[in-house]
CSV table of C-alpha atoms and ligand atoms in Angstrom, one decimal:
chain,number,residue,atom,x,y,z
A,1,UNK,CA,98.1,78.9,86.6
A,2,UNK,CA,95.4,78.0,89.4
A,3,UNK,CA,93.4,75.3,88.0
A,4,UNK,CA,89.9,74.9,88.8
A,5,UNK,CA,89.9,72.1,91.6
A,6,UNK,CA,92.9,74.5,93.2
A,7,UNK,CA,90.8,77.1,93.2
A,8,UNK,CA,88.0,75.4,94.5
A,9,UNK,CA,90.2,73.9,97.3
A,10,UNK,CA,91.1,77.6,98.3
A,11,UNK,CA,87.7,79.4,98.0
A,12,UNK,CA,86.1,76.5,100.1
A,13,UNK,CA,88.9,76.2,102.9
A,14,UNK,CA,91.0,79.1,103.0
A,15,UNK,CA,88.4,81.7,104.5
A,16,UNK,CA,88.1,78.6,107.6
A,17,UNK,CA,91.5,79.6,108.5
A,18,UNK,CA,94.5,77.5,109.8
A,19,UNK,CA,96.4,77.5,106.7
A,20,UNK,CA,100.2,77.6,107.6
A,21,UNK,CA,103.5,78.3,104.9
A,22,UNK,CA,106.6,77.3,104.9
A,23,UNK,CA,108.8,79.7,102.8
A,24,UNK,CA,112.3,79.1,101.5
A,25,UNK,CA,115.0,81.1,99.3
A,26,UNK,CA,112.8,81.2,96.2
A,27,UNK,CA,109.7,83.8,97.6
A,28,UNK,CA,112.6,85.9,97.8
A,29,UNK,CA,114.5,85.6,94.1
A,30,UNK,CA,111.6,88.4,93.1
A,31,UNK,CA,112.9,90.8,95.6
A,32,UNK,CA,116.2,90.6,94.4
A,33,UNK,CA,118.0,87.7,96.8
A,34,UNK,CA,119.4,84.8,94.3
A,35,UNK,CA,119.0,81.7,95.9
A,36,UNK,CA,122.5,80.6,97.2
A,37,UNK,CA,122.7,77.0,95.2
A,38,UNK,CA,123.1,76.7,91.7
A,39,UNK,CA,124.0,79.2,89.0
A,40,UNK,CA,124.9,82.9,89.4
A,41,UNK,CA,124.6,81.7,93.2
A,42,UNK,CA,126.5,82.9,96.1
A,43,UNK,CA,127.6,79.3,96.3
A,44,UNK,CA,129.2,79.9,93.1
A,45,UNK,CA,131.6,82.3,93.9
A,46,UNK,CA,132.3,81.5,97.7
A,47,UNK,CA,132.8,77.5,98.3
A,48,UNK,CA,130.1,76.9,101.3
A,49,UNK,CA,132.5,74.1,102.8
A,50,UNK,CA,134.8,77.3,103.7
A,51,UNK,CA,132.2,79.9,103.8
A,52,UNK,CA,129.0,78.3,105.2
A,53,UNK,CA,131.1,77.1,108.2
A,54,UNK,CA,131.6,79.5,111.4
A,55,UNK,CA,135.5,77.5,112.1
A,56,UNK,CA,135.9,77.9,108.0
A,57,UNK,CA,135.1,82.1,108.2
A,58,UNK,CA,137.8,81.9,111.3
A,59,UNK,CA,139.9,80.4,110.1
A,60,UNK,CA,140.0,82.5,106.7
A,61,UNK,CA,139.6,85.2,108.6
A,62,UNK,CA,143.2,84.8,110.6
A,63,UNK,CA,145.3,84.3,106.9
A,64,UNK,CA,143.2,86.2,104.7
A,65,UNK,CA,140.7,88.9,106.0
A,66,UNK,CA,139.9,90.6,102.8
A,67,UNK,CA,138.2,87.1,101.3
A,68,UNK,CA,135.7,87.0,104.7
A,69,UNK,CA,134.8,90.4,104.4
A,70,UNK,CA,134.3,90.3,100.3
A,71,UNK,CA,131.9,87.3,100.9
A,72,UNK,CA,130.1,89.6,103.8
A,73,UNK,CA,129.9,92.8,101.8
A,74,UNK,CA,127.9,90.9,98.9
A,75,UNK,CA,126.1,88.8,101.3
A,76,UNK,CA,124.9,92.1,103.1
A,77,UNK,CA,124.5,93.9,99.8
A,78,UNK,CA,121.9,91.4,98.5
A,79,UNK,CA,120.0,91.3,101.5
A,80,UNK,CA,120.1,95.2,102.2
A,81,UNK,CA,119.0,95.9,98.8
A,82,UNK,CA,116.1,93.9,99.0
A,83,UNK,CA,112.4,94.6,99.7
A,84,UNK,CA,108.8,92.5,100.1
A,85,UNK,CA,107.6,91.6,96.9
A,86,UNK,CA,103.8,90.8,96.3
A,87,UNK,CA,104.0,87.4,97.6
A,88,UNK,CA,105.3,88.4,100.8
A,89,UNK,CA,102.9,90.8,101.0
A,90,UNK,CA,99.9,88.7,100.5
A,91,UNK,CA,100.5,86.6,102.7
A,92,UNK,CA,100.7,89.4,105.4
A,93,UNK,CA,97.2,90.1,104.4
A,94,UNK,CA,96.3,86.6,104.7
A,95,UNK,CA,97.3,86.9,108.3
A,96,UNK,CA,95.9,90.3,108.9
A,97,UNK,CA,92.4,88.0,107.4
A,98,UNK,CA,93.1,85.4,110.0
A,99,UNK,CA,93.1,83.1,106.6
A,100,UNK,CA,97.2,82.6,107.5
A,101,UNK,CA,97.9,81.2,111.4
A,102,UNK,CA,102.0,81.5,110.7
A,103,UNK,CA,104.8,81.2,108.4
A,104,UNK,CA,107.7,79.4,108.7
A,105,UNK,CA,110.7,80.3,107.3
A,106,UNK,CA,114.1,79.1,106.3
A,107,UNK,CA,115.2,82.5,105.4
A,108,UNK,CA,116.7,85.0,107.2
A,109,UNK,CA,116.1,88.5,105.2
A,110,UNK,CA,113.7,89.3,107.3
A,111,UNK,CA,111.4,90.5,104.5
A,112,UNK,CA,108.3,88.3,105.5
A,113,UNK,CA,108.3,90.8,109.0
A,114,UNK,CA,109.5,94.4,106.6
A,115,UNK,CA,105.9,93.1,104.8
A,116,UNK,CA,104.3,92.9,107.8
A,117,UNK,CA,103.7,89.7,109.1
A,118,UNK,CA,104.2,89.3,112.6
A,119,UNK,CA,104.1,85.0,113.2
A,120,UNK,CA,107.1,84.3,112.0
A,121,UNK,CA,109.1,81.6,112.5
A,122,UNK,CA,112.4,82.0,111.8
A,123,UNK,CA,114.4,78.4,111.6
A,124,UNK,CA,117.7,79.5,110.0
A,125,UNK,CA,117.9,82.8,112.2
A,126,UNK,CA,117.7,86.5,111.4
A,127,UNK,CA,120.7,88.1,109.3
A,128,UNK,CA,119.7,91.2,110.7
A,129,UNK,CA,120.2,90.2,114.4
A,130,UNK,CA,123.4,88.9,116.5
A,131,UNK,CA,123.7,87.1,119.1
A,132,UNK,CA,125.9,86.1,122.1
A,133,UNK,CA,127.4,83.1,122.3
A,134,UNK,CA,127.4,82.4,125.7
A,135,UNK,CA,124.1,83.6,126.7
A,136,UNK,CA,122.0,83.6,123.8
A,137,UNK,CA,121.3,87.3,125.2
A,138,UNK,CA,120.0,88.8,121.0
A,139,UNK,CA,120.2,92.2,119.6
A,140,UNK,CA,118.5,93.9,116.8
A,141,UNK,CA,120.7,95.4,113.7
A,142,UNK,CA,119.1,97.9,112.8
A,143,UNK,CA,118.8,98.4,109.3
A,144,UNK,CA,120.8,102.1,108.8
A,145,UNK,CA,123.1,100.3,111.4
A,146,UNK,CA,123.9,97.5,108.8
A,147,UNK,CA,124.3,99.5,106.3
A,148,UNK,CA,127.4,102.3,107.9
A,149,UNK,CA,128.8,98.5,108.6
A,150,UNK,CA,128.7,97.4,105.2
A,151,UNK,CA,130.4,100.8,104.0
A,152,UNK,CA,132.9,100.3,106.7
A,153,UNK,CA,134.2,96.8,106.0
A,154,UNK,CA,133.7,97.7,101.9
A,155,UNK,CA,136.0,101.0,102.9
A,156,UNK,CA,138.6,99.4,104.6
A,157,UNK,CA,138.9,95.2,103.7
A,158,UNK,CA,142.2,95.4,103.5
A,159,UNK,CA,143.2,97.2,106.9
A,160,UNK,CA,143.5,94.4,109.6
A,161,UNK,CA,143.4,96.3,112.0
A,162,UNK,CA,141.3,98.5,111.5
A,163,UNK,CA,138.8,95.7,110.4
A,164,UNK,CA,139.2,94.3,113.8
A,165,UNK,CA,138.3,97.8,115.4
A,166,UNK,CA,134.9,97.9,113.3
A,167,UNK,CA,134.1,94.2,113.8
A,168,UNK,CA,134.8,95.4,117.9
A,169,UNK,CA,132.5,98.2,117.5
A,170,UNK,CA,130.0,96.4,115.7
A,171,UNK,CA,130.2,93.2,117.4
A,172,UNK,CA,130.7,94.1,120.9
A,173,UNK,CA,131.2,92.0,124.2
A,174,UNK,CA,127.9,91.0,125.9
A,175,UNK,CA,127.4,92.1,129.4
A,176,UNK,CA,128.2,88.2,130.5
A,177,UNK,CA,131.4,88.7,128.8
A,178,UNK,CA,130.7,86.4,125.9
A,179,UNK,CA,131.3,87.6,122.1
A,180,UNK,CA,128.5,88.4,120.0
A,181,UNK,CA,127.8,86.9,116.2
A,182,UNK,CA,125.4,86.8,113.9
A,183,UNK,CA,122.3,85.1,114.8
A,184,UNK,CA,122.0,83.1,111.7
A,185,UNK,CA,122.1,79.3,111.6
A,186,UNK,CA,125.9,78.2,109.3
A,187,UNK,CA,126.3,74.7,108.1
A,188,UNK,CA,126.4,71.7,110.5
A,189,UNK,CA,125.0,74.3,113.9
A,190,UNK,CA,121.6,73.2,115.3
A,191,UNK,CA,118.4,74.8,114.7
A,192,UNK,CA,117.0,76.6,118.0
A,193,UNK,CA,115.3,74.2,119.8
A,194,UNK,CA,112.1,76.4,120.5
A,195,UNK,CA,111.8,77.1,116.3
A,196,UNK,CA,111.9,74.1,115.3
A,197,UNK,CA,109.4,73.0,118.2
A,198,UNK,CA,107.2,75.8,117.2
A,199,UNK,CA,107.1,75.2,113.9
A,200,UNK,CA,105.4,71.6,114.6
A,201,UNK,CA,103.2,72.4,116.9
A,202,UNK,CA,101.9,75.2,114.2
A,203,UNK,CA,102.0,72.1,112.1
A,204,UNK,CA,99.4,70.3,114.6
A,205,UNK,CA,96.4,71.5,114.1
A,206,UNK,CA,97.3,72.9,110.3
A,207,UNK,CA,93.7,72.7,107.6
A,208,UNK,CA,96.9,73.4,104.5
A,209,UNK,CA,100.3,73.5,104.6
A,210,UNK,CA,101.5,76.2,101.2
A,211,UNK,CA,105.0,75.2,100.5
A,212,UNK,CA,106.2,78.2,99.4
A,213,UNK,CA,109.8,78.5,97.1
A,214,UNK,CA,111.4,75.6,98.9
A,215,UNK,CA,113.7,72.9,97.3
A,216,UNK,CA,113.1,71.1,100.6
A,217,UNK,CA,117.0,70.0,100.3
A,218,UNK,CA,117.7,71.5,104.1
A,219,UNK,CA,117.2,69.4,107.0
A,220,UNK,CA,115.6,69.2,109.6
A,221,UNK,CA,113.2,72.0,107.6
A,222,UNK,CA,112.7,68.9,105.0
A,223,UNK,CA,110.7,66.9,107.5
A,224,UNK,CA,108.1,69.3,108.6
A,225,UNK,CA,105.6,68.9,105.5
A,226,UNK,CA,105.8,65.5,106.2
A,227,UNK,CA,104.6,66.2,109.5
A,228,UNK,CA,102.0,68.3,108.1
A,229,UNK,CA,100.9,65.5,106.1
A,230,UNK,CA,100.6,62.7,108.7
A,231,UNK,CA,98.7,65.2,110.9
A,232,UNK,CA,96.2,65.8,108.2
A,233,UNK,CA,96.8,68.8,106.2
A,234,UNK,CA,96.3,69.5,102.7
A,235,UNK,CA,99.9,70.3,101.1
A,236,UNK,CA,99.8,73.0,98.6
A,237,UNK,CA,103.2,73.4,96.9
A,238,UNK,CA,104.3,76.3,95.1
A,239,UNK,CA,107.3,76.4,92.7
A,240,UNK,CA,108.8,77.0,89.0
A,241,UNK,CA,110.3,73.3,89.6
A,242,UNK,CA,109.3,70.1,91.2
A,243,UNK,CA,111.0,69.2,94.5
A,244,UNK,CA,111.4,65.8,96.2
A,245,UNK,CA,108.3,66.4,98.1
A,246,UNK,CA,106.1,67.0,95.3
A,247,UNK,CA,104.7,63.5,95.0
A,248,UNK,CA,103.3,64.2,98.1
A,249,UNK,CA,101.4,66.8,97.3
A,250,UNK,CA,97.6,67.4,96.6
A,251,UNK,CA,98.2,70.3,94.8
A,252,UNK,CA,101.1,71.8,93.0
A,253,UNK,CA,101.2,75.2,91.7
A,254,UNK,CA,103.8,75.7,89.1
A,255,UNK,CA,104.7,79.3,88.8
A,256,UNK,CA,106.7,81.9,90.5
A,257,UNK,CA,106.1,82.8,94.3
A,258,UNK,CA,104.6,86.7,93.3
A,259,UNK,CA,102.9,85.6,89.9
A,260,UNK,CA,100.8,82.9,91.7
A,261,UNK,CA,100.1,84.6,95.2
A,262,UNK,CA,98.3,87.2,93.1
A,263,UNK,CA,96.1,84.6,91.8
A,264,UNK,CA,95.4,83.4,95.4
A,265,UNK,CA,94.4,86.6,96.3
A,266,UNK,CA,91.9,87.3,93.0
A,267,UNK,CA,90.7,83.9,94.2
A,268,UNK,CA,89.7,85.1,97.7
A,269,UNK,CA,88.8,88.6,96.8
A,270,UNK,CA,87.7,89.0,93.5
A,271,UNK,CA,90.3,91.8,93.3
A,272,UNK,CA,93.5,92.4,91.8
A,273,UNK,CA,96.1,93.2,94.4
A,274,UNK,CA,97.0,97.0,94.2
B,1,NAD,P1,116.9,76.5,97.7
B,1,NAD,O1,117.9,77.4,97.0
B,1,NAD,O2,117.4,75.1,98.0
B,1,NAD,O3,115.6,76.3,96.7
B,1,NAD,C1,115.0,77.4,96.2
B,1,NAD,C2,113.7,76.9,95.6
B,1,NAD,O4,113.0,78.1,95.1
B,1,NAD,C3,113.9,76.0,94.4
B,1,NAD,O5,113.1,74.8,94.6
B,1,NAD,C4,113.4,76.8,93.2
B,1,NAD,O6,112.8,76.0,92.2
B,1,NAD,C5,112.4,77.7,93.8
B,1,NAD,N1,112.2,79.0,93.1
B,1,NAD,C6,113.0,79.6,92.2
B,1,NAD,N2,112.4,80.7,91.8
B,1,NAD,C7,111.2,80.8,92.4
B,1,NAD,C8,110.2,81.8,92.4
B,1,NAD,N3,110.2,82.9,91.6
B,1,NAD,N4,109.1,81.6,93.2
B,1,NAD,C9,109.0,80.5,94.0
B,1,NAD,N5,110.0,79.5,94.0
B,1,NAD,C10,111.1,79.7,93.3
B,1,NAD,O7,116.3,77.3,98.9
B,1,NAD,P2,115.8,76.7,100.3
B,1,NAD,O8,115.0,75.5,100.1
B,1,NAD,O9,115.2,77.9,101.0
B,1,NAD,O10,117.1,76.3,101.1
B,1,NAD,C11,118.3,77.1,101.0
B,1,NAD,C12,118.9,77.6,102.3
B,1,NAD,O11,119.6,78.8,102.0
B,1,NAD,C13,117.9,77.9,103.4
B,1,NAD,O12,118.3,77.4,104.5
B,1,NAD,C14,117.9,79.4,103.5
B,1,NAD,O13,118.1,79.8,104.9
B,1,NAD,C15,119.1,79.9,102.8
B,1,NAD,N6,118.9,81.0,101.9
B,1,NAD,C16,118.2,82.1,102.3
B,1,NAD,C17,117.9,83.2,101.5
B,1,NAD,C18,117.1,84.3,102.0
B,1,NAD,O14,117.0,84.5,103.2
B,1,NAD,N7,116.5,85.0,101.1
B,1,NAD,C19,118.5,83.2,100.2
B,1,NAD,C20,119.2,82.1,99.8
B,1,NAD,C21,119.4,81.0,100.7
């Protein structure tokens, strides 16, 4: 899968450091997530001009309950199932090697921090944190948390009011009095300013850029490798498919995200990854 001249590329640059990645939905297909668009996705089953919107949920939410909290429960049931898988876990290597500077992520399963990597951008937020929305004050959900939730909601969809009392419990008032949600980024909100303004300035001083499992369909996410690009850095993309930004390239990788990070690290160590 890693053809000469890539490997060449990574044994001679990688070990200088400074490489950055930008990870999407499809690192995380091996760990069990499906990517949302396309078939068998959630996207498929739940129309996003309704679901992906926060005034679509609420609205939904005041006629028909049970609908919101069936598209939560399997939303949470993917993403609670899932663990790190190999890529994700290489990469936290590669950062523990000072090889990786950061990742930057569209997703929000929180599985690039579970592996162990600890600069993460997050763009799309953190389905595993909520926050206010009046102060921006954030709390962590923690995992077993999540979970007696889940059970919750699954237990009793059809109860109004007693879903209000659990969503009460679970989503509580902040101390400025404003309501708590989750801290994920929904179709047509803005991106946190200081992500997105973190992520370029990673982007500044970047030696490669791995595009990691991306269609690169989500803006403002899209524009970073071109960014990258004008600021000088090699692009590496990695991907069963071609995207838009492929073109732009120097090398493309064409293989799944666990499959081909395995290779990267034989490349670096001369040792399979155990
Ligand atoms: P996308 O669904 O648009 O594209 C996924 C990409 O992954 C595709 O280009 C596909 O070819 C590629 N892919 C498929 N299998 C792969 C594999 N085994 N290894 C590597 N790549 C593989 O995803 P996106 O570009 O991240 O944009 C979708 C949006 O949906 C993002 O904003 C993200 O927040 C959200 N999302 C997140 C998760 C998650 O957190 N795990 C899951 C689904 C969607």
């Amino acid at each position: 899968m890693l053809t000469p001249k890539v490997k060449e590329y990574i044994k001679n640059n990688f070990p200088k450091g400074d490489v950055v990645c930008l990870t999407g939905a499809g690192i995380s297909l091996e760990s069990g997530i499906p990517v949302f668009r396309g078939k068998g996705g959630l996207w498929e089953r739940y129309d996003p001009q309704i679901y992906g919107y926060l005034e679509g949920l609420s609205s939904l939410f005041k006629t028909t309950p049970k609908k919101v909290i069936d598209f939560v429960v399997d939303f949470y049931t993917l993403i609670l199932k899932a663990s790190p898988n190999p890529a994700h876990r290489i990469l936290s290597f590669l950062e523990r090697q000072a090889v990786l500077k950061s990742i930057i992520t569209q997703n929000i399963d929180n599985l690039h921090q579970e592996a162990g990597s600890r600069n993460v951008i997050e763009l799309h937020g953190n389905a595993y944190r909520i926050r206010c929305s009046e102060c921006f004050n954030k709390l962590i959900l923690e995992k077993e948390r999540l979970k007696e939730f889940i059970k919750l909601l699954k237990k009793y969809r059809s109860r109004r009011i007693r879903l209000l009392k659990i969503l009460a419990r679970y989503f509580p008032r902040c101390g400025c009095g404003g309501r708590f949600r989750i801290d994920v980024v929904l179709f047509g909100e803005n991106l946190s300013d200081s992500a997105l303004a973190e992520a370029y300035r990673q982007l500044d001083n970047c030696r490669t850029l791995l595009i990691l499992g991306t269609s690169l369909e989500v803006y403002p996410a899209a524009n970073l490798p071109f960014y990258a690009k004008e600021k000088g850095a090699k692009i590496i993309e990695i991907n069963p498919q071609p995207t838009s930004f492929s073109e732009y390239c120097d090398y493309q990788i064409r293989g799944p995200a666990s499959k081909v990070m395995l290779e990267i690290f034989k490349c670096l160590t001369n040792q399979e990854y155990a």
